[in-house]
Short mmCIF file of C-alpha atoms in Angstrom, two decimals:
data_model
loop_
_atom_site.label_atom_id
_atom_site.label_comp_id
_atom_site.label_asym_id
_atom_site.label_seq_id
_atom_site.Cartn_x
_atom_site.Cartn_y
_atom_site.Cartn_z
CA MET A 1 0.14 0.00 0.19
CA ILE A 2 1.37 3.27 -0.93
CA SER A 3 2.12 5.77 2.13
CA ILE A 4 0.25 9.00 2.10
CA TYR A 5 3.38 10.50 3.01
CA LEU A 6 5.06 9.18 -0.21
CA ILE A 7 2.31 10.63 -2.16
CA GLY A 8 2.69 13.94 -0.54
CA ILE A 9 6.39 13.85 -1.06
CA VAL A 10 5.98 13.22 -4.73
CA ILE A 11 3.37 16.22 -5.33
CA LEU A 12 5.78 18.31 -3.18
CA ALA A 13 8.58 17.76 -5.51
CA TYR A 14 6.37 18.43 -8.54
CA LEU A 15 5.38 21.79 -6.78
CA PHE A 16 8.91 22.66 -6.10
CA GLY A 17 9.77 22.36 -9.89
CA SER A 18 6.82 24.15 -10.67
CA ILE A 19 8.12 27.39 -9.23
CA PRO A 20 8.53 29.47 -12.24
CA SER A 21 11.32 31.99 -10.88
CA ALA A 22 11.94 33.34 -14.29
CA VAL A 23 8.35 34.19 -14.78
CA TRP A 24 7.64 35.62 -11.30
CA PHE A 25 10.89 37.40 -11.06
CA GLY A 26 10.63 39.11 -14.34
CA GLU A 27 7.01 40.19 -13.76
CA ALA A 28 7.61 41.29 -10.16
CA PHE A 29 10.99 43.46 -10.69
CA TYR A 30 10.92 44.09 -14.51
CA GLY A 31 7.08 43.86 -15.50
CA VAL A 32 8.29 41.33 -18.23
CA ASP A 33 7.27 38.01 -18.92
CA VAL A 34 10.39 36.34 -20.35
CA ARG A 35 8.52 34.02 -22.20
CA GLU A 36 7.33 36.57 -24.75
CA TYR A 37 10.80 37.49 -25.43
CA GLY A 38 14.11 35.87 -26.72
CA SER A 39 13.60 32.23 -26.98
CA GLY A 40 10.21 32.20 -25.36
CA ASN A 41 11.42 29.86 -22.66
CA ALA A 42 10.93 30.55 -18.84
CA GLY A 43 14.42 29.52 -17.83
CA ALA A 44 17.71 31.01 -16.67
CA THR A 45 19.63 31.26 -20.09
CA ASN A 46 16.49 33.35 -21.54
CA THR A 47 16.40 35.51 -18.37
CA PHE A 48 20.14 36.12 -19.08
CA ARG A 49 19.19 37.18 -22.51
CA VAL A 50 16.35 39.30 -21.85
CA LEU A 51 16.92 40.89 -18.26
CA GLY A 52 20.50 40.61 -17.88
CA LYS A 53 23.30 39.04 -15.82
CA ARG A 54 21.87 40.09 -12.17
CA ALA A 55 18.22 38.65 -13.11
CA GLY A 56 19.56 35.49 -14.86
CA SER A 57 22.02 34.84 -12.07
CA ILE A 58 19.23 34.82 -9.46
CA VAL A 59 16.65 32.69 -11.57
CA MET A 60 19.62 30.15 -12.07
CA PHE A 61 20.06 29.68 -8.35
CA VAL A 62 16.73 29.33 -7.88
CA ASP A 63 16.19 26.66 -10.17
CA ILE A 64 19.30 24.98 -9.02
CA PHE A 65 17.97 24.95 -5.61
CA LYS A 66 14.47 23.53 -6.63
CA GLY A 67 16.28 20.44 -8.12
CA TRP A 68 18.54 20.05 -5.22
CA THR A 69 15.58 20.35 -2.61
CA ALA A 70 13.35 18.08 -4.23
CA THR A 71 15.94 15.37 -4.86
CA ASN A 72 16.83 15.65 -1.14
CA LEU A 73 13.21 15.32 0.17
CA PRO A 74 13.57 11.59 0.78
CA PHE A 75 15.48 12.45 3.99
CA LEU A 76 11.96 13.60 5.54
CA LEU A 77 10.68 10.10 4.90
CA ASP A 78 11.15 7.05 7.38
CA SER A 79 14.17 4.82 6.19
CA THR A 80 11.50 1.69 6.09
CA ILE A 81 9.81 3.60 3.03
CA VAL A 82 12.93 4.86 1.18
CA GLY A 83 15.95 2.70 2.75
CA ILE A 84 18.88 4.45 4.57
CA PRO A 85 20.70 7.30 2.94
CA SER A 86 23.12 6.28 0.31
CA SER A 87 21.56 2.86 -0.19
CA VAL A 88 20.44 2.18 -3.85
CA GLN A 89 16.84 2.20 -2.86
CA PHE A 90 17.10 5.80 -1.11
CA VAL A 91 19.43 6.83 -4.31
CA ASN A 92 16.48 5.55 -6.57
CA PHE A 93 13.96 7.48 -4.49
CA GLN A 94 16.24 10.85 -4.83
CA LEU A 95 16.15 10.02 -8.66
CA ALA A 96 12.64 9.73 -9.02
CA LEU A 97 11.93 12.76 -6.90
CA GLY A 98 14.44 14.89 -8.96
CA VAL A 99 12.89 13.86 -12.36
CA ILE A 100 9.62 14.70 -10.87
CA ALA A 101 11.02 18.23 -10.08
CA VAL A 102 12.29 18.66 -13.84
CA LEU A 103 9.10 17.78 -15.14
CA GLY A 104 7.71 20.59 -12.66
CA HIS A 105 9.91 22.90 -14.38
CA LEU A 106 9.53 22.05 -18.01
CA PHE A 107 5.53 21.94 -17.18
CA PRO A 108 4.76 24.23 -14.16
CA ILE A 109 1.29 24.28 -13.08
CA PHE A 110 1.72 27.75 -11.54
CA ALA A 111 2.53 29.06 -15.01
CA GLY A 112 0.04 27.46 -17.54
CA PHE A 113 2.30 24.54 -17.99
CA ARG A 114 4.82 26.88 -19.99
CA GLY A 115 8.31 26.14 -18.53
CA GLY A 116 11.93 26.18 -19.26
CA LYS A 117 14.24 23.45 -20.63
CA GLY A 118 15.13 22.22 -17.13
CA VAL A 119 18.87 22.37 -17.25
CA ALA A 120 19.66 24.34 -14.02
CA THR A 121 17.19 22.16 -12.23
CA LEU A 122 18.85 19.14 -13.65
CA PHE A 123 22.14 20.44 -12.47
CA GLY A 124 20.69 21.00 -8.75
CA MET A 125 19.59 17.38 -9.11
CA VAL A 126 23.08 16.31 -9.93
CA ILE A 127 24.61 18.16 -7.08
CA ALA A 128 22.48 16.29 -4.73
CA ILE A 129 23.20 12.94 -6.20
CA HIS A 130 26.82 13.20 -6.85
CA PRO A 131 28.52 16.65 -6.00
CA GLU A 132 31.77 15.28 -7.61
CA ALA A 133 30.45 14.63 -10.91
CA ALA A 134 28.55 17.86 -10.75
CA LEU A 135 31.89 19.71 -10.36
CA CYS A 136 33.18 18.20 -13.57
CA CYS A 137 30.05 19.45 -15.20
CA VAL A 138 29.85 22.92 -14.15
CA SER A 139 33.78 22.76 -14.94
CA VAL A 140 33.06 21.78 -18.74
CA PHE A 141 30.06 24.24 -18.61
CA LEU A 142 32.01 27.40 -17.86
CA LEU A 143 35.17 26.45 -19.91
CA THR A 144 32.80 25.82 -23.02
CA LEU A 145 30.99 29.19 -22.06
CA ILE A 146 34.16 31.07 -21.97
CA ILE A 147 35.45 29.79 -25.05
CA THR A 148 32.42 29.92 -27.07
CA HIS A 149 29.72 32.15 -25.28
CA TYR A 150 27.04 29.63 -26.39
CA VAL A 151 25.08 28.73 -23.26
CA SER A 152 23.08 26.04 -25.06
CA LEU A 153 26.28 24.31 -26.27
CA SER A 154 27.87 24.50 -22.73
CA SER A 155 24.70 22.94 -21.45
CA ILE A 156 24.83 20.25 -23.97
CA LEU A 157 28.41 19.45 -23.40
CA ALA A 158 28.09 19.61 -19.55
CA GLY A 159 25.04 17.18 -19.71
CA PHE A 160 27.13 14.66 -21.63
CA THR A 161 30.03 14.90 -18.93
CA PHE A 162 27.73 13.66 -16.41
CA PRO A 163 27.34 10.04 -17.54
CA PHE A 164 30.82 10.01 -19.02
CA SER A 165 32.35 11.30 -15.35
CA ILE A 166 30.09 8.86 -13.23
CA ALA A 167 30.93 5.81 -15.56
CA PHE A 168 34.57 6.19 -16.39
CA ILE A 169 35.92 8.55 -13.40
CA PHE A 170 34.05 7.82 -10.37
CA HIS A 171 32.81 4.15 -11.38
CA THR A 172 29.40 4.62 -9.78
CA SER A 173 27.91 1.23 -8.32
CA VAL A 174 24.26 2.51 -8.64
CA PRO A 175 22.81 1.44 -12.32
CA ALA A 176 20.04 3.79 -11.96
CA VAL A 177 22.47 6.74 -11.82
CA LEU A 178 24.12 5.93 -14.87
CA LEU A 179 20.69 5.26 -16.69
CA TYR A 180 19.80 8.70 -15.24
CA GLY A 181 22.85 10.19 -16.54
CA ILE A 182 22.05 8.95 -20.27
CA ALA A 183 18.55 10.08 -19.86
CA ILE A 184 19.87 13.57 -19.04
CA CYS A 185 21.48 13.60 -22.65
CA ALA A 186 18.70 12.45 -24.35
CA LEU A 187 16.24 15.04 -22.71
CA ILE A 188 18.87 17.88 -23.24
CA LEU A 189 19.07 17.06 -26.87
CA VAL A 190 15.49 17.06 -27.04
CA THR A 191 14.96 20.57 -25.37
CA HIS A 192 17.68 21.84 -27.21
CA GLN A 193 16.62 21.03 -30.74
CA LYS A 194 16.14 24.43 -31.71
CA ASN A 195 19.38 25.62 -30.34
CA ILE A 196 21.23 22.96 -32.05
CA GLU A 197 19.75 24.02 -35.29
CA ARG A 198 20.70 27.82 -34.54
CA LEU A 199 24.38 26.65 -33.69
CA LEU A 200 24.64 24.59 -37.06
CA LYS A 201 23.45 27.76 -39.01
CA GLY A 202 25.59 29.98 -37.06
CA HIS A 203 22.32 31.99 -35.87
CA GLU A 204 22.63 31.24 -31.95
CA SER A 205 22.74 34.15 -29.57
CA LYS A 206 25.69 34.56 -27.38
CA ILE A 207 26.31 35.84 -23.75
CA TYR A 208 29.30 37.11 -22.58
CA LEU A 209 30.34 36.65 -18.81
CA PHE A 210 33.19 39.13 -18.53
CA LYS A 211 32.59 41.57 -21.41
CA LYS A 212 30.09 42.99 -23.58
CA LYS A 213 29.77 41.82 -27.09
CA LYS A 214 31.60 44.41 -29.59
CA ASP A 215 29.45 46.26 -32.06
#
């Protein structure tokens, strides 16, 4: 029999993921719905593009926190339900709740089910599951962004870094984590189809971390 507490945690994970930080922050402080500009996505990248670095950074950290929080919700449940921390059963529960939070970000109930691409929320999930692999991902992301100035390309390469690092560097013993890593790659490719098309055509917009684009 499914515990009422487990059902509640699943709903809570979705609600955490559904917090439309880009939409709420843009409307509250700028009077702008970021979904009506730029790429049309309610995520950190489009917030950077439409509202600038300060707004984008705030939205990014909130979205990361959403994924991290949802993935750590099993700590609130009894070990007889989710297993002891770090066990395969516990990690599987973490993965399930993290995925639910990402779905909440993609299809937020608080914003008409029009969300972002879920990269920052996925990253929060990765931090909760495997901090060392998360460090590898953020290193690849930053290096790629500094060199190319393409957030989309940086996100794609960082996403592919996760399954590679846990398989060949950290040698994970939890099969579901590797499957999750592969699923991340698939999800990122699906949600970045238009970005990939623009990258191939040379039309993708750039973001400069340390200097403004020259005219």
